[in-house]
């Protein structure tokens, strides 16, 4: 980016609208504060100012952690959903001065649309996952699907640019909502490849690791069934969620060699990942999985089910291993094949790391986002 363009952006301000109900306190609680804020710290070095508009009460206490970014919190006496409509009015002084409005997710993006209408600013609607696509796969009611469709149609129509994290999402949004392709930019989730990297840490023999929420989407019961008759495999499950109790019960019943680690802060995750010989993501459906990308950045060979989000990242026997399906048998077969050949694991791990550095590193995606903002200035 040339000096003139840098000067243009250094005078610009960006306001980030948090997901409905989202807060810095929540990010901190689930161990995601450092990861989620890292990209904005880097963007802040190239922009005039970044403002976080959150649903937390007293989120300003995190201002020191966020360096030069300003934090605007929710007054304690205003309910979250009502605040999503009042936020642009309450913080009108700050929003009048910004140049770009950006959403963190689609859920709650209407707040940024209202701010665009009121203050006539450039709006970037970002979707880490496509709300309607995931809701449809999760089997929500037709009434709720219709409401989500209306919200998304409204937000996509008012956006000056739309950021999606996968090509599948791009196709879905273009076809479902009639959004022109020139308005859409595919920017996958970034990975800090300085933090997530191969480390000189001794591997635990037979250790297979999963990181994520314990929900139906992640297909963890089938994963437990897959390793049930593989006592040489030590399965480590990092995270929590509504299915944790039933998964623990199943593991106890069949005496499965599994360790439940609970939540692990993002900055402590690389060391844990590096103790494993492989990573597994057995999902029924996926968007652009940060956990998968982080494992690959650490040089782990990965096993993933052949659902569309995974297939965009994992190239079979090139930078990872795709199972033949989502069943316990398909997952077990992939585990046995990968753990039977150390040279294949080493090769896939090296090529996974190279792939992430070339396509998903923080530096690469920072430049792409800055180019997007620059293009909006020039329109």
Short mmCIF file of C-alpha atoms in Angstrom, two decimals:
data_model
loop_
_atom_site.label_atom_id
_atom_site.label_comp_id
_atom_site.label_asym_id
_atom_site.label_seq_id
_atom_site.Cartn_x
_atom_site.Cartn_y
_atom_site.Cartn_z
CA UNK A 1 0.00 0.00 0.00
CA UNK A 2 1.57 3.31 -1.05
CA UNK A 3 2.17 6.27 1.27
CA UNK A 4 -0.75 8.34 -0.04
CA UNK A 5 -3.20 5.51 0.66
CA UNK A 6 -1.72 5.08 4.15
CA UNK A 7 -2.25 8.77 4.82
CA UNK A 8 -5.85 8.52 3.61
CA UNK A 9 -6.66 5.72 6.05
CA UNK A 10 -4.78 7.20 9.01
CA UNK A 11 -7.35 9.98 9.13
CA UNK A 12 -10.32 7.57 9.12
CA UNK A 13 -12.33 6.23 12.05
CA UNK A 14 -14.07 2.85 12.26
CA UNK A 15 -16.88 1.81 14.61
CA UNK A 16 -17.30 -1.91 15.34
CA UNK A 17 -20.79 -3.03 16.40
CA UNK A 18 -20.66 -6.12 18.58
CA UNK A 19 -22.90 -9.15 18.05
CA UNK A 20 -26.26 -8.81 19.85
CA UNK A 21 -25.52 -9.37 23.55
CA UNK A 22 -21.77 -9.54 22.97
CA UNK A 23 -19.27 -7.82 25.24
CA UNK A 24 -15.60 -7.58 26.07
CA UNK A 25 -16.38 -9.23 29.40
CA UNK A 26 -17.84 -12.22 27.54
CA UNK A 27 -14.81 -12.44 25.26
CA UNK A 28 -12.60 -12.38 28.36
CA UNK A 29 -14.71 -15.01 30.16
CA UNK A 30 -14.53 -17.52 27.29
CA UNK A 31 -10.83 -16.88 26.68
CA UNK A 32 -11.26 -15.09 23.34
CA UNK A 33 -10.38 -11.50 24.27
CA UNK A 34 -6.82 -11.63 22.98
CA UNK A 35 -7.78 -13.41 19.73
CA UNK A 36 -10.83 -11.30 18.88
CA UNK A 37 -9.16 -7.97 19.65
CA UNK A 38 -5.82 -8.75 18.00
CA UNK A 39 -6.89 -7.84 14.46
CA UNK A 40 -8.35 -4.51 15.63
CA UNK A 41 -5.18 -3.62 17.50
CA UNK A 42 -3.32 -4.11 14.24
CA UNK A 43 -5.92 -2.20 12.21
CA UNK A 44 -5.74 0.64 14.74
CA UNK A 45 -2.08 1.14 13.78
CA UNK A 46 -3.23 2.03 10.24
CA UNK A 47 -6.43 3.96 11.03
CA UNK A 48 -7.17 7.16 12.88
CA UNK A 49 -9.34 5.52 15.55
CA UNK A 50 -11.38 2.39 16.28
CA UNK A 51 -14.45 2.44 18.52
CA UNK A 52 -16.03 -0.68 20.05
CA UNK A 53 -19.78 -0.47 20.68
CA UNK A 54 -20.60 -3.36 23.02
CA UNK A 55 -23.53 -4.72 25.01
CA UNK A 56 -21.47 -5.06 28.16
CA UNK A 57 -21.96 -2.87 31.20
CA UNK A 58 -18.73 -1.09 32.19
CA UNK A 59 -16.73 -2.64 29.35
CA UNK A 60 -14.62 0.54 29.50
CA UNK A 61 -12.48 -1.22 32.11
CA UNK A 62 -10.89 -3.16 29.23
CA UNK A 63 -9.71 0.04 27.52
CA UNK A 64 -6.16 -0.38 28.84
CA UNK A 65 -5.93 -3.86 27.30
CA UNK A 66 -7.13 -2.49 23.96
CA UNK A 67 -4.47 0.20 23.70
CA UNK A 68 -5.75 3.18 21.68
CA UNK A 69 -9.29 1.92 21.03
CA UNK A 70 -12.33 3.60 22.56
CA UNK A 71 -15.04 1.46 24.22
CA UNK A 72 -18.68 2.54 24.44
CA UNK A 73 -20.78 0.37 26.78
CA UNK A 74 -24.46 -0.27 27.41
CA UNK A 75 -26.11 1.65 30.27
CA UNK A 76 -27.11 -0.94 32.89
CA UNK A 77 -30.75 0.09 32.92
CA UNK A 78 -31.43 -0.50 29.20
CA UNK A 79 -32.30 -4.11 28.17
CA UNK A 80 -30.07 -5.64 25.49
CA UNK A 81 -32.66 -5.89 22.71
CA UNK A 82 -33.96 -2.37 23.29
CA UNK A 83 -30.38 -1.10 23.36
CA UNK A 84 -29.78 -2.61 19.90
CA UNK A 85 -32.24 -0.02 18.55
CA UNK A 86 -31.24 2.89 20.81
CA UNK A 87 -27.46 2.52 20.52
CA UNK A 88 -27.08 4.87 17.49
CA UNK A 89 -29.05 7.58 19.29
CA UNK A 90 -27.25 7.20 22.62
CA UNK A 91 -23.80 7.35 21.00
CA UNK A 92 -24.66 9.78 18.21
CA UNK A 93 -21.76 12.15 18.95
CA UNK A 94 -19.17 9.41 18.43
CA UNK A 95 -20.91 7.89 15.41
CA UNK A 96 -21.20 11.23 13.60
CA UNK A 97 -17.40 11.43 13.56
CA UNK A 98 -16.64 7.95 12.19
CA UNK A 99 -16.11 7.06 8.53
CA UNK A 100 -16.84 3.33 8.56
CA UNK A 101 -19.40 1.20 10.38
CA UNK A 102 -18.67 -2.52 10.68
CA UNK A 103 -20.60 -5.42 12.21
CA UNK A 104 -18.93 -8.29 14.03
CA UNK A 105 -21.70 -10.74 13.02
CA UNK A 106 -25.08 -10.60 11.31
CA UNK A 107 -27.00 -11.10 14.57
CA UNK A 108 -27.47 -7.51 15.71
CA UNK A 109 -26.32 -5.96 12.42
CA UNK A 110 -29.52 -3.93 12.20
CA UNK A 111 -27.99 -1.55 14.76
CA UNK A 112 -25.26 -0.60 12.31
CA UNK A 113 -27.83 -0.26 9.51
CA UNK A 114 -29.79 2.22 11.64
CA UNK A 115 -26.56 4.16 12.23
CA UNK A 116 -25.90 4.20 8.47
CA UNK A 117 -29.37 5.58 7.79
CA UNK A 118 -29.00 8.25 10.47
CA UNK A 119 -25.43 9.36 9.78
CA UNK A 120 -24.85 8.32 6.13
CA UNK A 121 -21.64 6.39 6.73
CA UNK A 122 -20.05 3.52 4.80
CA UNK A 123 -21.29 0.18 6.15
CA UNK A 124 -19.39 -3.13 6.12
CA UNK A 125 -21.56 -6.08 7.13
CA UNK A 126 -19.34 -8.95 8.28
CA UNK A 127 -20.61 -12.49 8.85
CA UNK A 128 -18.26 -14.94 10.52
CA UNK A 129 -21.01 -17.46 9.84
CA UNK A 130 -24.11 -17.12 7.66
CA UNK A 131 -27.01 -16.86 10.12
CA UNK A 132 -29.79 -18.26 7.94
CA UNK A 133 -27.61 -21.04 6.53
CA UNK A 134 -26.64 -22.23 10.02
CA UNK A 135 -30.19 -21.81 11.36
CA UNK A 136 -31.58 -23.90 8.52
CA UNK A 137 -29.07 -26.68 9.18
CA UNK A 138 -29.86 -26.52 12.90
CA UNK A 139 -33.55 -27.16 12.14
CA UNK A 140 -35.12 -23.97 13.52
CA UNK A 141 -38.80 -23.27 12.90
CA UNK A 142 -40.06 -21.82 9.60
CA UNK A 143 -41.28 -18.72 11.44
CA UNK A 144 -37.83 -18.03 12.90
CA UNK A 145 -36.22 -18.73 9.52
CA UNK A 146 -38.53 -16.17 7.91
CA UNK A 147 -37.57 -13.58 10.54
CA UNK A 148 -33.86 -14.25 10.05
CA UNK A 149 -34.31 -13.99 6.27
CA UNK A 150 -36.01 -10.59 6.63
CA UNK A 151 -33.26 -9.29 8.93
CA UNK A 152 -30.50 -10.47 6.62
CA UNK A 153 -32.20 -9.09 3.52
CA UNK A 154 -32.50 -5.71 5.24
CA UNK A 155 -28.85 -5.66 6.36
CA UNK A 156 -27.32 -6.96 3.13
CA UNK A 157 -29.29 -4.40 1.09
CA UNK A 158 -27.96 -1.45 3.08
CA UNK A 159 -24.35 -2.69 3.17
CA UNK A 160 -21.73 -0.98 1.05
CA UNK A 161 -19.62 -4.13 1.33
CA UNK A 162 -20.22 -7.60 2.72
CA UNK A 163 -17.45 -9.68 4.30
CA UNK A 164 -18.03 -13.44 4.32
CA UNK A 165 -15.59 -16.07 5.53
CA UNK A 166 -16.07 -18.80 2.92
CA UNK A 167 -16.91 -19.31 -0.74
CA UNK A 168 -19.91 -21.43 0.25
CA UNK A 169 -21.33 -18.45 2.13
CA UNK A 170 -20.68 -16.21 -0.88
CA UNK A 171 -22.66 -18.53 -3.15
CA UNK A 172 -25.49 -18.81 -0.63
CA UNK A 173 -25.80 -15.04 -0.08
CA UNK A 174 -25.63 -14.27 -3.81
CA UNK A 175 -28.31 -16.82 -4.67
CA UNK A 176 -30.60 -16.35 -1.67
CA UNK A 177 -30.54 -12.55 -1.40
CA UNK A 178 -29.52 -11.44 -4.89
CA UNK A 179 -26.44 -9.60 -3.65
CA UNK A 180 -24.04 -8.82 -6.54
CA UNK A 181 -20.67 -10.56 -6.32
CA UNK A 182 -18.78 -7.26 -6.61
CA UNK A 183 -20.28 -6.22 -3.28
CA UNK A 184 -19.00 -9.35 -1.52
CA UNK A 185 -15.46 -9.93 -0.27
CA UNK A 186 -14.40 -13.34 1.04
CA UNK A 187 -12.08 -12.75 4.00
CA UNK A 188 -11.59 -15.93 6.04
CA UNK A 189 -10.84 -15.90 9.73
CA UNK A 190 -7.28 -14.81 10.38
CA UNK A 191 -4.67 -16.72 12.36
CA UNK A 192 -1.82 -15.11 14.29
CA UNK A 193 0.93 -17.33 12.93
CA UNK A 194 3.45 -15.90 15.42
CA UNK A 195 1.30 -17.18 18.29
CA UNK A 196 0.00 -20.37 16.64
CA UNK A 197 3.15 -22.08 15.42
CA UNK A 198 5.00 -25.38 15.75
CA UNK A 199 6.78 -25.49 19.12
CA UNK A 200 9.60 -27.57 20.53
CA UNK A 201 7.25 -29.45 22.85
CA UNK A 202 7.26 -33.21 23.31
CA UNK A 203 4.25 -34.91 21.73
CA UNK A 204 2.06 -37.23 23.80
CA UNK A 205 1.98 -40.53 21.95
CA UNK A 206 -1.44 -41.23 20.45
CA UNK A 207 -2.92 -37.87 21.49
CA UNK A 208 -5.74 -36.62 19.25
CA UNK A 209 -7.21 -33.20 20.09
CA UNK A 210 -10.50 -31.40 19.40
CA UNK A 211 -11.26 -27.74 20.20
CA UNK A 212 -14.76 -26.29 20.06
CA UNK A 213 -18.26 -26.17 21.48
CA UNK A 214 -19.91 -29.39 22.65
CA UNK A 215 -22.99 -29.12 20.44
CA UNK A 216 -24.83 -31.36 17.98
CA UNK A 217 -23.10 -29.58 15.09
CA UNK A 218 -19.69 -30.85 16.17
CA UNK A 219 -20.71 -34.55 15.99
CA UNK A 220 -18.76 -35.44 19.12
CA UNK A 221 -20.78 -38.52 20.04
CA UNK A 222 -19.71 -40.11 16.76
CA UNK A 223 -16.13 -39.11 17.55
CA UNK A 224 -16.34 -40.89 20.92
CA UNK A 225 -17.80 -43.94 19.19
CA UNK A 226 -14.94 -43.81 16.69
CA UNK A 227 -12.23 -43.99 19.39
CA UNK A 228 -14.18 -46.36 21.68
CA UNK A 229 -12.26 -49.38 20.44
CA UNK A 230 -8.95 -47.55 19.99
CA UNK A 231 -7.38 -47.59 23.49
CA UNK A 232 -4.05 -46.42 22.08
CA UNK A 233 -5.67 -43.08 21.16
CA UNK A 234 -5.86 -40.44 23.90
CA UNK A 235 -8.64 -38.05 22.92
CA UNK A 236 -8.47 -34.54 24.39
CA UNK A 237 -11.66 -32.46 24.18
CA UNK A 238 -11.11 -28.73 24.74
CA UNK A 239 -14.19 -26.60 25.34
CA UNK A 240 -17.64 -27.03 26.84
CA UNK A 241 -21.28 -26.86 25.87
CA UNK A 242 -24.74 -28.34 26.39
CA UNK A 243 -23.72 -31.91 25.48
CA UNK A 244 -20.84 -32.13 27.95
CA UNK A 245 -22.81 -34.17 30.51
CA UNK A 246 -24.00 -36.79 28.03
CA UNK A 247 -20.54 -37.04 26.44
CA UNK A 248 -18.90 -37.59 29.83
CA UNK A 249 -21.48 -40.25 30.67
CA UNK A 250 -20.87 -42.08 27.38
CA UNK A 251 -17.10 -41.94 27.91
CA UNK A 252 -17.43 -43.37 31.44
CA UNK A 253 -19.83 -46.10 30.32
CA UNK A 254 -17.43 -47.42 27.68
CA UNK A 255 -14.20 -46.57 29.52
CA UNK A 256 -12.98 -44.38 26.65
CA UNK A 257 -9.50 -42.85 26.91
CA UNK A 258 -10.66 -39.21 26.86
CA UNK A 259 -9.65 -36.06 28.74
CA UNK A 260 -12.11 -33.17 29.12
CA UNK A 261 -9.99 -30.01 29.41
CA UNK A 262 -12.71 -27.37 29.62
CA UNK A 263 -12.10 -23.92 28.19
CA UNK A 264 -8.53 -22.88 27.52
CA UNK A 265 -7.60 -19.19 26.96
CA UNK A 266 -6.63 -18.57 23.36
CA UNK A 267 -3.08 -17.52 24.19
CA UNK A 268 -2.52 -20.81 26.10
CA UNK A 269 -3.96 -22.97 23.34
CA UNK A 270 -0.86 -23.22 21.07
CA UNK A 271 1.17 -25.03 23.74
CA UNK A 272 -1.64 -27.52 24.32
CA UNK A 273 -2.15 -28.11 20.59
CA UNK A 274 1.56 -28.82 20.21
CA UNK A 275 1.35 -31.74 22.66
CA UNK A 276 -0.98 -33.60 20.25
CA UNK A 277 -0.04 -35.77 17.30
CA UNK A 278 -3.15 -34.78 15.34
CA UNK A 279 -6.29 -32.62 15.44
CA UNK A 280 -9.83 -33.74 14.59
CA UNK A 281 -12.92 -31.78 13.50
CA UNK A 282 -15.84 -34.22 12.96
CA UNK A 283 -18.52 -31.57 12.29
CA UNK A 284 -21.85 -32.12 10.58
CA UNK A 285 -21.49 -28.65 9.02
CA UNK A 286 -18.96 -25.83 9.29
CA UNK A 287 -18.28 -22.28 8.26
CA UNK A 288 -14.63 -21.21 8.47
CA UNK A 289 -13.46 -22.95 11.64
CA UNK A 290 -10.92 -20.95 13.65
CA UNK A 291 -10.05 -24.05 15.67
CA UNK A 292 -9.16 -25.95 12.49
CA UNK A 293 -7.02 -23.10 11.16
CA UNK A 294 -5.21 -22.67 14.50
CA UNK A 295 -4.37 -26.38 14.65
CA UNK A 296 -3.01 -26.29 11.09
CA UNK A 297 -0.95 -23.19 11.93
CA UNK A 298 0.65 -25.21 14.76
CA UNK A 299 1.75 -27.76 12.19
CA UNK A 300 -0.70 -30.46 13.25
CA UNK A 301 -1.99 -32.97 10.73
CA UNK A 302 -5.77 -32.60 10.78
CA UNK A 303 -8.66 -34.99 10.28
CA UNK A 304 -11.90 -33.35 9.15
CA UNK A 305 -15.26 -34.49 7.87
CA UNK A 306 -15.89 -33.68 4.17
CA UNK A 307 -18.50 -30.98 4.77
CA UNK A 308 -18.27 -27.84 2.66
CA UNK A 309 -16.59 -25.46 5.11
CA UNK A 310 -13.91 -28.05 5.87
CA UNK A 311 -13.38 -28.91 2.20
CA UNK A 312 -12.49 -25.29 1.41
CA UNK A 313 -9.54 -25.54 3.81
CA UNK A 314 -8.47 -29.18 3.94
CA UNK A 315 -7.15 -30.69 0.72
CA UNK A 316 -7.18 -34.47 1.13
CA UNK A 317 -3.69 -35.93 1.63
CA UNK A 318 -2.16 -32.54 0.76
CA UNK A 319 -2.55 -30.45 3.94
CA UNK A 320 -4.86 -32.74 5.92
CA UNK A 321 -7.04 -35.82 5.83
CA UNK A 322 -10.73 -35.83 4.93
CA UNK A 323 -12.86 -38.67 6.23
CA UNK A 324 -15.16 -40.58 3.88
CA UNK A 325 -18.21 -39.43 5.85
CA UNK A 326 -19.56 -38.33 9.24
CA UNK A 327 -20.15 -41.79 10.74
CA UNK A 328 -18.07 -43.32 13.57
CA UNK A 329 -16.71 -45.86 11.09
CA UNK A 330 -15.54 -43.18 8.65
CA UNK A 331 -13.88 -41.17 11.42
CA UNK A 332 -12.25 -44.28 12.93
CA UNK A 333 -10.83 -45.32 9.56
CA UNK A 334 -9.18 -41.90 9.11
CA UNK A 335 -7.73 -41.96 12.64
CA UNK A 336 -6.24 -45.43 12.13
CA UNK A 337 -4.70 -44.48 8.77
CA UNK A 338 -3.18 -41.23 10.04
CA UNK A 339 -1.78 -42.69 13.26
CA UNK A 340 -0.29 -45.69 11.47
CA UNK A 341 2.23 -43.61 9.51
CA UNK A 342 4.42 -41.04 11.24
CA UNK A 343 5.91 -39.78 7.96
CA UNK A 344 2.44 -38.92 6.59
CA UNK A 345 1.60 -37.01 9.78
CA UNK A 346 4.83 -35.01 9.53
CA UNK A 347 4.28 -34.23 5.84
CA UNK A 348 0.65 -33.14 6.28
CA UNK A 349 1.59 -31.04 9.33
CA UNK A 350 4.33 -29.16 7.44
CA UNK A 351 2.07 -28.52 4.48
CA UNK A 352 -0.78 -27.41 6.76
CA UNK A 353 1.49 -24.79 8.32
CA UNK A 354 2.65 -23.56 4.90
CA UNK A 355 -0.96 -23.31 3.70
CA UNK A 356 -2.02 -21.18 6.69
CA UNK A 357 0.97 -18.84 6.37
CA UNK A 358 0.20 -18.24 2.71
CA UNK A 359 -3.56 -17.80 3.00
CA UNK A 360 -4.72 -17.07 6.55
CA UNK A 361 -1.98 -15.18 8.35
CA UNK A 362 -2.90 -12.01 10.21
CA UNK A 363 -0.59 -9.92 8.01
CA UNK A 364 -2.24 -11.15 4.80
CA UNK A 365 -5.78 -10.49 6.01
CA UNK A 366 -4.95 -7.09 7.53
CA UNK A 367 -3.80 -5.92 4.09
CA UNK A 368 -6.97 -7.27 2.47
CA UNK A 369 -9.20 -5.48 4.97
CA UNK A 370 -7.30 -2.22 4.55
CA UNK A 371 -7.70 -2.53 0.78
CA UNK A 372 -11.44 -3.02 1.25
CA UNK A 373 -11.69 0.16 3.34
CA UNK A 374 -9.58 2.06 0.82
CA UNK A 375 -11.89 0.96 -2.00
CA UNK A 376 -14.89 2.25 -0.04
CA UNK A 377 -13.21 5.65 0.30
CA UNK A 378 -12.67 5.82 -3.44
CA UNK A 379 -16.25 4.90 -4.38
#
